Amino acid sequence: MTNMALFAEHQVRADLARLLLAAVEASGRTRCDIARDAQIHKDALRRVLTGERSASLGEALRILAASGVTPQAHILLFLVSSGDHAIAWLQSDLAQFFEDFTGELPSALERVLGNQVHNVRPRWAKGTAHRVARLLSDHIDELERRDALLGDGFASGQGGHHG
C-alpha cells in the first residue's frame, strides 16, 4: 500500500526543490543564466529552489536541462526512487545510462516479448531489476578483462619493438 504522506504537497515541493537546487549549484552556471535558459523568471526560480513555490513538471524539466543534467532521468529517479538517488547521480554517466535505458525499455519489452508482454507480472519486477544489474555488472567485468588483455598485449608488443 502506498504511503500517502509521501505525497503531501509540502514534502514533494521540498524534495523537488532540494533536487533542483543541487542541480543548479552543481552546474557552475549563474541562476540568472539558468532562469533565462529555463524560460522562468529569476524570482520564480528563486522561490522554486527554496521550496516556496511548486515547479510545474515542464519547469522542473527545463531547470534540470538548463543545469546540464539529464532531465528525464532525474525526474524518473525522483519519482520512483528518492530525491537522494537523483541528487547522487547528478552529472554522472549512470544518470545518462538510466535515461537511455528507461527510454528504450518500453519498446524493447514490446519487441522482445511480443505477445508475451501481457503475461508480465508485477511481482517479477524486483527480481528482474536485480538480474539486469547483475548482467550489467558481468558486462562491465568482461569489458575490463578485455581492456586488461589488450593493454597487456599492447605493452608486450611495444616492448618487443624496443628490446
PDB file of C-alpha atoms in Angstrom:
ATOM      1  CA  MET A   1       0.000   0.000   0.000  1.00  0.00           C
ATOM      2  CA  THR A   2       1.294   3.444  -0.909  1.00  0.00           C
ATOM      3  CA  ASN A   3       2.111   5.783   1.968  1.00  0.00           C
ATOM      4  CA  MET A   4       0.116   8.886   1.018  1.00  0.00           C
ATOM      5  CA  ALA A   5       2.130  11.031   3.445  1.00  0.00           C
ATOM      6  CA  LEU A   6       4.989  10.768   0.944  1.00  0.00           C
ATOM      7  CA  PHE A   7       2.858  12.740  -1.489  1.00  0.00           C
ATOM      8  CA  ALA A   8       1.997  15.629   0.827  1.00  0.00           C
ATOM      9  CA  GLU A   9       2.369  18.813  -1.213  1.00  0.00           C
ATOM     10  CA  HIS A  10       4.843  20.440   1.161  1.00  0.00           C
ATOM     11  CA  GLN A  11       7.037  17.310   1.214  1.00  0.00           C
ATOM     12  CA  VAL A  12       7.037  16.856  -2.562  1.00  0.00           C
ATOM     13  CA  ARG A  13       7.776  20.561  -3.044  1.00  0.00           C
ATOM     14  CA  ALA A  14      10.654  20.455  -0.545  1.00  0.00           C
ATOM     15  CA  ASP A  15      12.163  17.286  -2.039  1.00  0.00           C
ATOM     16  CA  LEU A  16      11.909  18.604  -5.604  1.00  0.00           C
ATOM     17  CA  ALA A  17      13.382  21.943  -4.526  1.00  0.00           C
ATOM     18  CA  ARG A  18      16.337  20.081  -2.995  1.00  0.00           C
ATOM     19  CA  LEU A  19      16.948  18.210  -6.265  1.00  0.00           C
ATOM     20  CA  LEU A  20      16.641  21.332  -8.405  1.00  0.00           C
ATOM     21  CA  LEU A  21      18.881  23.370  -6.080  1.00  0.00           C
ATOM     22  CA  ALA A  22      21.542  20.637  -6.151  1.00  0.00           C
ATOM     23  CA  ALA A  23      21.402  20.570  -9.969  1.00  0.00           C
ATOM     24  CA  VAL A  24      21.670  24.359 -10.225  1.00  0.00           C
ATOM     25  CA  GLU A  25      24.574  24.504  -7.766  1.00  0.00           C
ATOM     26  CA  ALA A  26      26.418  21.606  -9.446  1.00  0.00           C
ATOM     27  CA  SER A  27      26.058  23.244 -12.855  1.00  0.00           C
ATOM     28  CA  GLY A  28      28.520  26.044 -12.163  1.00  0.00           C
ATOM     29  CA  ARG A  29      26.164  28.417 -14.007  1.00  0.00           C
ATOM     30  CA  THR A  30      24.574  31.545 -12.611  1.00  0.00           C
ATOM     31  CA  ARG A  31      20.966  31.376 -11.558  1.00  0.00           C
ATOM     32  CA  CYS A  32      20.162  34.189 -13.984  1.00  0.00           C
ATOM     33  CA  ASP A  33      21.536  32.145 -16.891  1.00  0.00           C
ATOM     34  CA  ILE A  34      19.614  29.074 -15.787  1.00  0.00           C
ATOM     35  CA  ALA A  35      16.413  31.078 -15.353  1.00  0.00           C
ATOM     36  CA  ARG A  36      16.818  32.541 -18.846  1.00  0.00           C
ATOM     37  CA  ASP A  37      17.504  29.165 -20.467  1.00  0.00           C
ATOM     38  CA  ALA A  38      14.682  27.503 -18.495  1.00  0.00           C
ATOM     39  CA  GLN A  39      12.322  30.298 -19.568  1.00  0.00           C
ATOM     40  CA  ILE A  40      11.354  31.082 -15.997  1.00  0.00           C
ATOM     41  CA  HIS A  41      11.572  34.437 -14.206  1.00  0.00           C
ATOM     42  CA  LYS A  42      14.592  34.629 -11.899  1.00  0.00           C
ATOM     43  CA  ASP A  43      12.362  35.389  -8.877  1.00  0.00           C
ATOM     44  CA  ALA A  44      10.168  32.383  -9.685  1.00  0.00           C
ATOM     45  CA  LEU A  45      13.332  30.259  -9.935  1.00  0.00           C
ATOM     46  CA  ARG A  46      14.473  31.522  -6.517  1.00  0.00           C
ATOM     47  CA  ARG A  47      11.091  30.616  -4.977  1.00  0.00           C
ATOM     48  CA  VAL A  48      11.164  27.161  -6.617  1.00  0.00           C
ATOM     49  CA  LEU A  49      14.696  26.486  -5.347  1.00  0.00           C
ATOM     50  CA  THR A  50      13.747  27.483  -1.794  1.00  0.00           C
ATOM     51  CA  GLY A  51      10.560  25.408  -1.885  1.00  0.00           C
ATOM     52  CA  GLU A  52       8.286  28.450  -1.527  1.00  0.00           C
ATOM     53  CA  ARG A  53       6.695  27.678  -4.884  1.00  0.00           C
ATOM     54  CA  SER A  54       5.994  24.376  -6.634  1.00  0.00           C
ATOM     55  CA  ALA A  55       7.589  23.903 -10.008  1.00  0.00           C
ATOM     56  CA  SER A  56       5.421  22.563 -12.776  1.00  0.00           C
ATOM     57  CA  LEU A  57       6.686  19.422 -14.474  1.00  0.00           C
ATOM     58  CA  GLY A  58       7.753  21.478 -17.500  1.00  0.00           C
ATOM     59  CA  GLU A  59       9.582  23.993 -15.329  1.00  0.00           C
ATOM     60  CA  ALA A  60      11.391  21.253 -13.425  1.00  0.00           C
ATOM     61  CA  LEU A  61      12.482  19.581 -16.669  1.00  0.00           C
ATOM     62  CA  ARG A  62      13.683  22.902 -18.114  1.00  0.00           C
ATOM     63  CA  ILE A  63      15.587  23.812 -14.925  1.00  0.00           C
ATOM     64  CA  LEU A  64      17.316  20.428 -14.936  1.00  0.00           C
ATOM     65  CA  ALA A  65      18.163  20.730 -18.646  1.00  0.00           C
ATOM     66  CA  ALA A  66      19.482  24.278 -18.170  1.00  0.00           C
ATOM     67  CA  SER A  67      21.613  22.912 -15.317  1.00  0.00           C
ATOM     68  CA  GLY A  68      23.233  20.458 -17.722  1.00  0.00           C
ATOM     69  CA  VAL A  69      21.813  17.239 -16.310  1.00  0.00           C
ATOM     70  CA  THR A  70      19.626  14.557 -17.888  1.00  0.00           C
ATOM     71  CA  PRO A  71      16.164  15.907 -17.073  1.00  0.00           C
ATOM     72  CA  GLN A  72      14.034  12.815 -17.691  1.00  0.00           C
ATOM     73  CA  ALA A  73      16.390  10.539 -15.754  1.00  0.00           C
ATOM     74  CA  HIS A  74      16.381  12.795 -12.725  1.00  0.00           C
ATOM     75  CA  ILE A  75      12.613  13.266 -12.705  1.00  0.00           C
ATOM     76  CA  LEU A  76      12.176   9.489 -13.046  1.00  0.00           C
ATOM     77  CA  LEU A  77      14.645   8.859 -10.227  1.00  0.00           C
ATOM     78  CA  PHE A  78      12.847  11.452  -8.138  1.00  0.00           C
ATOM     79  CA  LEU A  79       9.503   9.745  -8.758  1.00  0.00           C
ATOM     80  CA  VAL A  80      10.464   6.074  -8.488  1.00  0.00           C
ATOM     81  CA  SER A  81      13.356   6.086  -6.060  1.00  0.00           C
ATOM     82  CA  SER A  82      14.184   9.088  -3.989  1.00  0.00           C
ATOM     83  CA  GLY A  83      15.482  12.592  -4.279  1.00  0.00           C
ATOM     84  CA  ASP A  84      18.690  11.240  -2.762  1.00  0.00           C
ATOM     85  CA  HIS A  85      19.356   8.976  -5.767  1.00  0.00           C
ATOM     86  CA  ALA A  86      18.534  11.770  -8.170  1.00  0.00           C
ATOM     87  CA  ILE A  87      20.948  14.105  -6.375  1.00  0.00           C
ATOM     88  CA  ALA A  88      23.692  11.486  -6.013  1.00  0.00           C
ATOM     89  CA  TRP A  89      23.555  10.718  -9.743  1.00  0.00           C
ATOM     90  CA  LEU A  90      23.713  14.367 -10.889  1.00  0.00           C
ATOM     91  CA  GLN A  91      26.031  14.864 -13.852  1.00  0.00           C
ATOM     92  CA  SER A  92      27.034  11.199 -13.977  1.00  0.00           C
ATOM     93  CA  ASP A  93      27.269   8.599 -16.696  1.00  0.00           C
ATOM     94  CA  LEU A  94      24.931   6.499 -14.572  1.00  0.00           C
ATOM     95  CA  ALA A  95      22.188   9.128 -14.960  1.00  0.00           C
ATOM     96  CA  GLN A  96      22.678   9.175 -18.729  1.00  0.00           C
ATOM     97  CA  PHE A  97      22.580   5.357 -18.762  1.00  0.00           C
ATOM     98  CA  PHE A  98      19.365   5.406 -16.705  1.00  0.00           C
ATOM     99  CA  GLU A  99      17.746   7.922 -19.064  1.00  0.00           C
ATOM    100  CA  ASP A 100      18.693   5.946 -22.167  1.00  0.00           C
ATOM    101  CA  PHE A 101      17.750   2.627 -20.533  1.00  0.00           C
ATOM    102  CA  THR A 102      14.316   3.750 -19.348  1.00  0.00           C
ATOM    103  CA  GLY A 103      13.649   5.438 -22.677  1.00  0.00           C
ATOM    104  CA  GLU A 104      14.441   2.256 -24.591  1.00  0.00           C
ATOM    105  CA  LEU A 105      12.829  -0.204 -22.177  1.00  0.00           C
ATOM    106  CA  PRO A 106       9.155   0.028 -23.246  1.00  0.00           C
ATOM    107  CA  SER A 107       9.838  -0.603 -26.933  1.00  0.00           C
ATOM    108  CA  ALA A 108      12.474  -3.264 -26.100  1.00  0.00           C
ATOM    109  CA  LEU A 109       9.946  -5.114 -23.941  1.00  0.00           C
ATOM    110  CA  GLU A 110       7.355  -5.000 -26.709  1.00  0.00           C
ATOM    111  CA  ARG A 111       9.878  -6.061 -29.361  1.00  0.00           C
ATOM    112  CA  VAL A 112      11.404  -8.936 -27.384  1.00  0.00           C
ATOM    113  CA  LEU A 113       8.307 -10.177 -25.567  1.00  0.00           C
ATOM    114  CA  GLY A 114       5.839  -9.710 -28.417  1.00  0.00           C
ATOM    115  CA  ASN A 115       2.501 -11.243 -27.398  1.00  0.00           C
ATOM    116  CA  GLN A 116       4.002 -12.309 -24.057  1.00  0.00           C
ATOM    117  CA  VAL A 117       4.095  -8.680 -22.908  1.00  0.00           C
ATOM    118  CA  HIS A 118       0.627  -9.187 -21.409  1.00  0.00           C
ATOM    119  CA  ASN A 119       1.884 -12.126 -19.323  1.00  0.00           C
ATOM    120  CA  VAL A 120       4.350  -9.998 -17.328  1.00  0.00           C
ATOM    121  CA  ARG A 121       3.551  -9.926 -13.601  1.00  0.00           C
ATOM    122  CA  PRO A 122       4.338  -7.027 -11.237  1.00  0.00           C
ATOM    123  CA  ARG A 123       5.829  -9.406  -8.673  1.00  0.00           C
ATOM    124  CA  TRP A 124       8.685 -10.126 -11.094  1.00  0.00           C
ATOM    125  CA  ALA A 125       9.907  -6.505 -11.161  1.00  0.00           C
ATOM    126  CA  LYS A 126      12.306  -6.590  -8.213  1.00  0.00           C
ATOM    127  CA  GLY A 127      13.981  -9.820  -9.279  1.00  0.00           C
ATOM    128  CA  THR A 128      14.225  -8.609 -12.875  1.00  0.00           C
ATOM    129  CA  ALA A 129      15.848  -5.354 -11.736  1.00  0.00           C
ATOM    130  CA  HIS A 130      18.449  -7.310  -9.759  1.00  0.00           C
ATOM    131  CA  ARG A 131      19.058  -9.634 -12.716  1.00  0.00           C
ATOM    132  CA  VAL A 132      19.580  -6.678 -15.080  1.00  0.00           C
ATOM    133  CA  ALA A 133      22.020  -5.145 -12.586  1.00  0.00           C
ATOM    134  CA  ARG A 134      23.931  -8.456 -12.360  1.00  0.00           C
ATOM    135  CA  LEU A 135      24.038  -8.731 -16.171  1.00  0.00           C
ATOM    136  CA  LEU A 136      25.359  -5.182 -16.382  1.00  0.00           C
ATOM    137  CA  SER A 137      27.971  -5.927 -13.712  1.00  0.00           C
ATOM    138  CA  ASP A 138      29.082  -9.031 -15.608  1.00  0.00           C
ATOM    139  CA  HIS A 139      29.274  -6.996 -18.817  1.00  0.00           C
ATOM    140  CA  ILE A 140      31.450  -4.350 -17.139  1.00  0.00           C
ATOM    141  CA  ASP A 141      33.725  -7.069 -15.693  1.00  0.00           C
ATOM    142  CA  GLU A 142      34.092  -8.629 -19.159  1.00  0.00           C
ATOM    143  CA  LEU A 143      34.958  -5.269 -20.721  1.00  0.00           C
ATOM    144  CA  GLU A 144      37.565  -4.648 -18.021  1.00  0.00           C
ATOM    145  CA  ARG A 145      39.094  -8.096 -18.640  1.00  0.00           C
ATOM    146  CA  ARG A 146      39.266  -7.381 -22.378  1.00  0.00           C
ATOM    147  CA  ASP A 147      40.836  -3.986 -21.757  1.00  0.00           C
ATOM    148  CA  ALA A 148      43.423  -5.584 -19.466  1.00  0.00           C
ATOM    149  CA  LEU A 149      44.234  -8.234 -22.072  1.00  0.00           C
ATOM    150  CA  LEU A 150      44.510  -5.637 -24.812  1.00  0.00           C
ATOM    151  CA  GLY A 151      46.685  -3.490 -22.564  1.00  0.00           C
ATOM    152  CA  ASP A 152      48.974  -6.434 -21.785  1.00  0.00           C
ATOM    153  CA  GLY A 153      49.173  -7.343 -25.462  1.00  0.00           C
ATOM    154  CA  PHE A 154      49.954  -3.770 -26.391  1.00  0.00           C
ATOM    155  CA  ALA A 155      52.653  -3.476 -23.713  1.00  0.00           C
ATOM    156  CA  SER A 156      54.371  -6.709 -24.770  1.00  0.00           C
ATOM    157  CA  GLY A 157      54.141  -5.658 -28.430  1.00  0.00           C
ATOM    158  CA  GLN A 158      55.694  -2.315 -27.608  1.00  0.00           C
ATOM    159  CA  GLY A 159      58.397  -3.989 -25.510  1.00  0.00           C
ATOM    160  CA  GLY A 160      59.352  -6.240 -28.421  1.00  0.00           C
ATOM    161  CA  HIS A 161      59.975  -3.229 -30.663  1.00  0.00           C
ATOM    162  CA  HIS A 162      62.193  -1.502 -28.130  1.00  0.00           C
ATOM    163  CA  GLY A 163      64.085  -4.605 -26.823  1.00  0.00           C
TER     164      GLY A 163
END
